[in-house]
């Protein structure tokens, strides 16, 4: 059981580092390419494309260790190539390997973090370790060494868990649900992927890079833990998983409406509410879907890619000329889609109610 908890902490470290560290390196090495978000977008694309695939379901345990080792070695070697013209290409190759690794980790997971107990402390501990490694050291070299140390630690933990659990692995087969389950992760991913662009709300608050990183860590890792803790004892939430989906969608809609305001308060809410939607999404109960409600895995992946990495690249490419409007329009699109999904879910519920009444 201890190794299971350690694996969840390692997973969150690998996930959060993918957003933060790859994004920072992309800003330094590839700013001319979609404002530096290309590495994160590529990592995100590979992760979504390969998660739940036949390859991820059937590969041997040693593949987990090998991909982790290549990721750590790539992060180590990138430091010596920063001044070279091919440094950005090396970063993109690293993003692909890292994406394969995180896709394999998520596919082979046997349990959700938020099902391990009433307090999902794993993302909070992972965020704390990252804050210690990324924000505390005064020298860039120490920060890089901390990143390498955390990656090496995660490689060992994840491989050990995969090796010991290989005989009885019950792998996650990926999402087959509809658009309503993709919007909250996509909105959160857009905010994490554009962290280093200095979004409108961050600029209006005059936050430093350290403060922005700390805030994003708190929103992505701390808020889901707090939300899961608060809703764990609420029987009504446990009895109605669909209500959690509707709450998540509603938060995205209201967050998009906050973009109409011009004050710093509206900017904070525009960042907080989609993050809260992501937190509700993480802590929701998983329920089996009937055949009529399932979607093709290729259709689900296509929607996820369009609303996530593709939209992120568009935001990065449009930001130099459009400024904050690029990100605001992306979140507005999320709000429109979420509103449409709320209408659809209400219509479907009404249709089912009428069908049952007729019988």
PDB file of N, CA and C in Angstrom, residues 23 38-39 45 56 83 100 129 171 174 179 183 204 220 243 269-270 284 294 341:
ATOM      1  N   UNK A  23       7.182  23.912 -20.082  1.00  0.00           N
ATOM      2  CA  UNK A  23       6.730  25.244 -20.477  1.00  0.00           C
ATOM      3  C   UNK A  23       7.805  26.295 -20.313  1.00  0.00           C
ATOM      4  N   UNK A  38       5.013  25.239 -27.841  1.00  0.00           N
ATOM      5  CA  UNK A  38       5.006  24.075 -28.718  1.00  0.00           C
ATOM      6  C   UNK A  38       5.422  22.804 -27.983  1.00  0.00           C
ATOM      7  N   UNK A  39       6.411  22.901 -27.091  1.00  0.00           N
ATOM      8  CA  UNK A  39       6.869  21.715 -26.364  1.00  0.00           C
ATOM      9  C   UNK A  39       5.761  21.161 -25.471  1.00  0.00           C
ATOM     10  N   UNK A  45      -0.253  16.462 -26.506  1.00  0.00           N
ATOM     11  CA  UNK A  45      -0.824  15.703 -27.624  1.00  0.00           C
ATOM     12  C   UNK A  45      -0.458  14.228 -27.534  1.00  0.00           C
ATOM     13  N   UNK A  56      -0.152   1.138 -24.961  1.00  0.00           N
ATOM     14  CA  UNK A  56       0.009   1.396 -23.532  1.00  0.00           C
ATOM     15  C   UNK A  56      -0.557   0.266 -22.690  1.00  0.00           C
ATOM     16  N   UNK A  83      22.786  26.532 -25.596  1.00  0.00           N
ATOM     17  CA  UNK A  83      23.363  27.513 -26.520  1.00  0.00           C
ATOM     18  C   UNK A  83      23.417  27.013 -27.961  1.00  0.00           C
ATOM     19  N   UNK A 100       4.932  10.072 -23.878  1.00  0.00           N
ATOM     20  CA  UNK A 100       4.747   8.622 -23.872  1.00  0.00           C
ATOM     21  C   UNK A 100       4.792   8.074 -22.450  1.00  0.00           C
ATOM     22  N   UNK A 129       6.776  19.538  -2.996  1.00  0.00           N
ATOM     23  CA  UNK A 129       8.139  19.178  -3.396  1.00  0.00           C
ATOM     24  C   UNK A 129       8.586  19.987  -4.608  1.00  0.00           C
ATOM     25  N   UNK A 171      -5.631  -2.149 -15.960  1.00  0.00           N
ATOM     26  CA  UNK A 171      -5.266  -0.847 -16.520  1.00  0.00           C
ATOM     27  C   UNK A 171      -6.490  -0.013 -16.837  1.00  0.00           C
ATOM     28  N   UNK A 174      -8.927   4.380 -20.701  1.00  0.00           N
ATOM     29  CA  UNK A 174      -9.162   5.677 -21.320  1.00  0.00           C
ATOM     30  C   UNK A 174     -10.622   6.084 -21.259  1.00  0.00           C
ATOM     31  N   UNK A 179     -18.351  15.066 -24.497  1.00  0.00           N
ATOM     32  CA  UNK A 179     -17.658  16.344 -24.441  1.00  0.00           C
ATOM     33  C   UNK A 179     -17.674  16.944 -23.043  1.00  0.00           C
ATOM     34  N   UNK A 183     -14.107  19.200 -21.105  1.00  0.00           N
ATOM     35  CA  UNK A 183     -13.975  20.655 -21.049  1.00  0.00           C
ATOM     36  C   UNK A 183     -13.172  21.125 -19.844  1.00  0.00           C
ATOM     37  N   UNK A 204      -2.428  41.732 -14.720  1.00  0.00           N
ATOM     38  CA  UNK A 204      -3.174  42.771 -14.018  1.00  0.00           C
ATOM     39  C   UNK A 204      -2.902  42.760 -12.524  1.00  0.00           C
ATOM     40  N   UNK A 220      -3.984  23.661  -9.452  1.00  0.00           N
ATOM     41  CA  UNK A 220      -4.062  22.360 -10.105  1.00  0.00           C
ATOM     42  C   UNK A 220      -3.933  21.204  -9.129  1.00  0.00           C
ATOM     43  N   UNK A 243     -24.741  15.424 -11.216  1.00  0.00           N
ATOM     44  CA  UNK A 243     -24.799  16.781 -10.668  1.00  0.00           C
ATOM     45  C   UNK A 243     -23.413  17.401 -10.603  1.00  0.00           C
ATOM     46  N   UNK A 269     -11.390  35.655 -10.617  1.00  0.00           N
ATOM     47  CA  UNK A 269     -12.486  34.697 -10.787  1.00  0.00           C
ATOM     48  C   UNK A 269     -12.388  33.966 -12.121  1.00  0.00           C
ATOM     49  N   UNK A 270     -11.920  34.656 -13.160  1.00  0.00           N
ATOM     50  CA  UNK A 270     -11.761  34.012 -14.466  1.00  0.00           C
ATOM     51  C   UNK A 270     -10.732  32.895 -14.409  1.00  0.00           C
ATOM     52  N   UNK A 284     -14.981  13.843  -8.863  1.00  0.00           N
ATOM     53  CA  UNK A 284     -16.288  13.271  -9.171  1.00  0.00           C
ATOM     54  C   UNK A 284     -16.230  11.752  -9.101  1.00  0.00           C
ATOM     55  N   UNK A 294     -21.699   5.990 -24.750  1.00  0.00           N
ATOM     56  CA  UNK A 294     -20.271   5.876 -24.978  1.00  0.00           C
ATOM     57  C   UNK A 294     -19.900   6.492 -26.316  1.00  0.00           C
ATOM     58  N   UNK A 341     -23.381  22.069 -23.539  1.00  0.00           N
ATOM     59  CA  UNK A 341     -23.469  20.759 -22.903  1.00  0.00           C
ATOM     60  C   UNK A 341     -24.500  20.740 -21.784  1.00  0.00           C
TER      61      UNK A 341
END
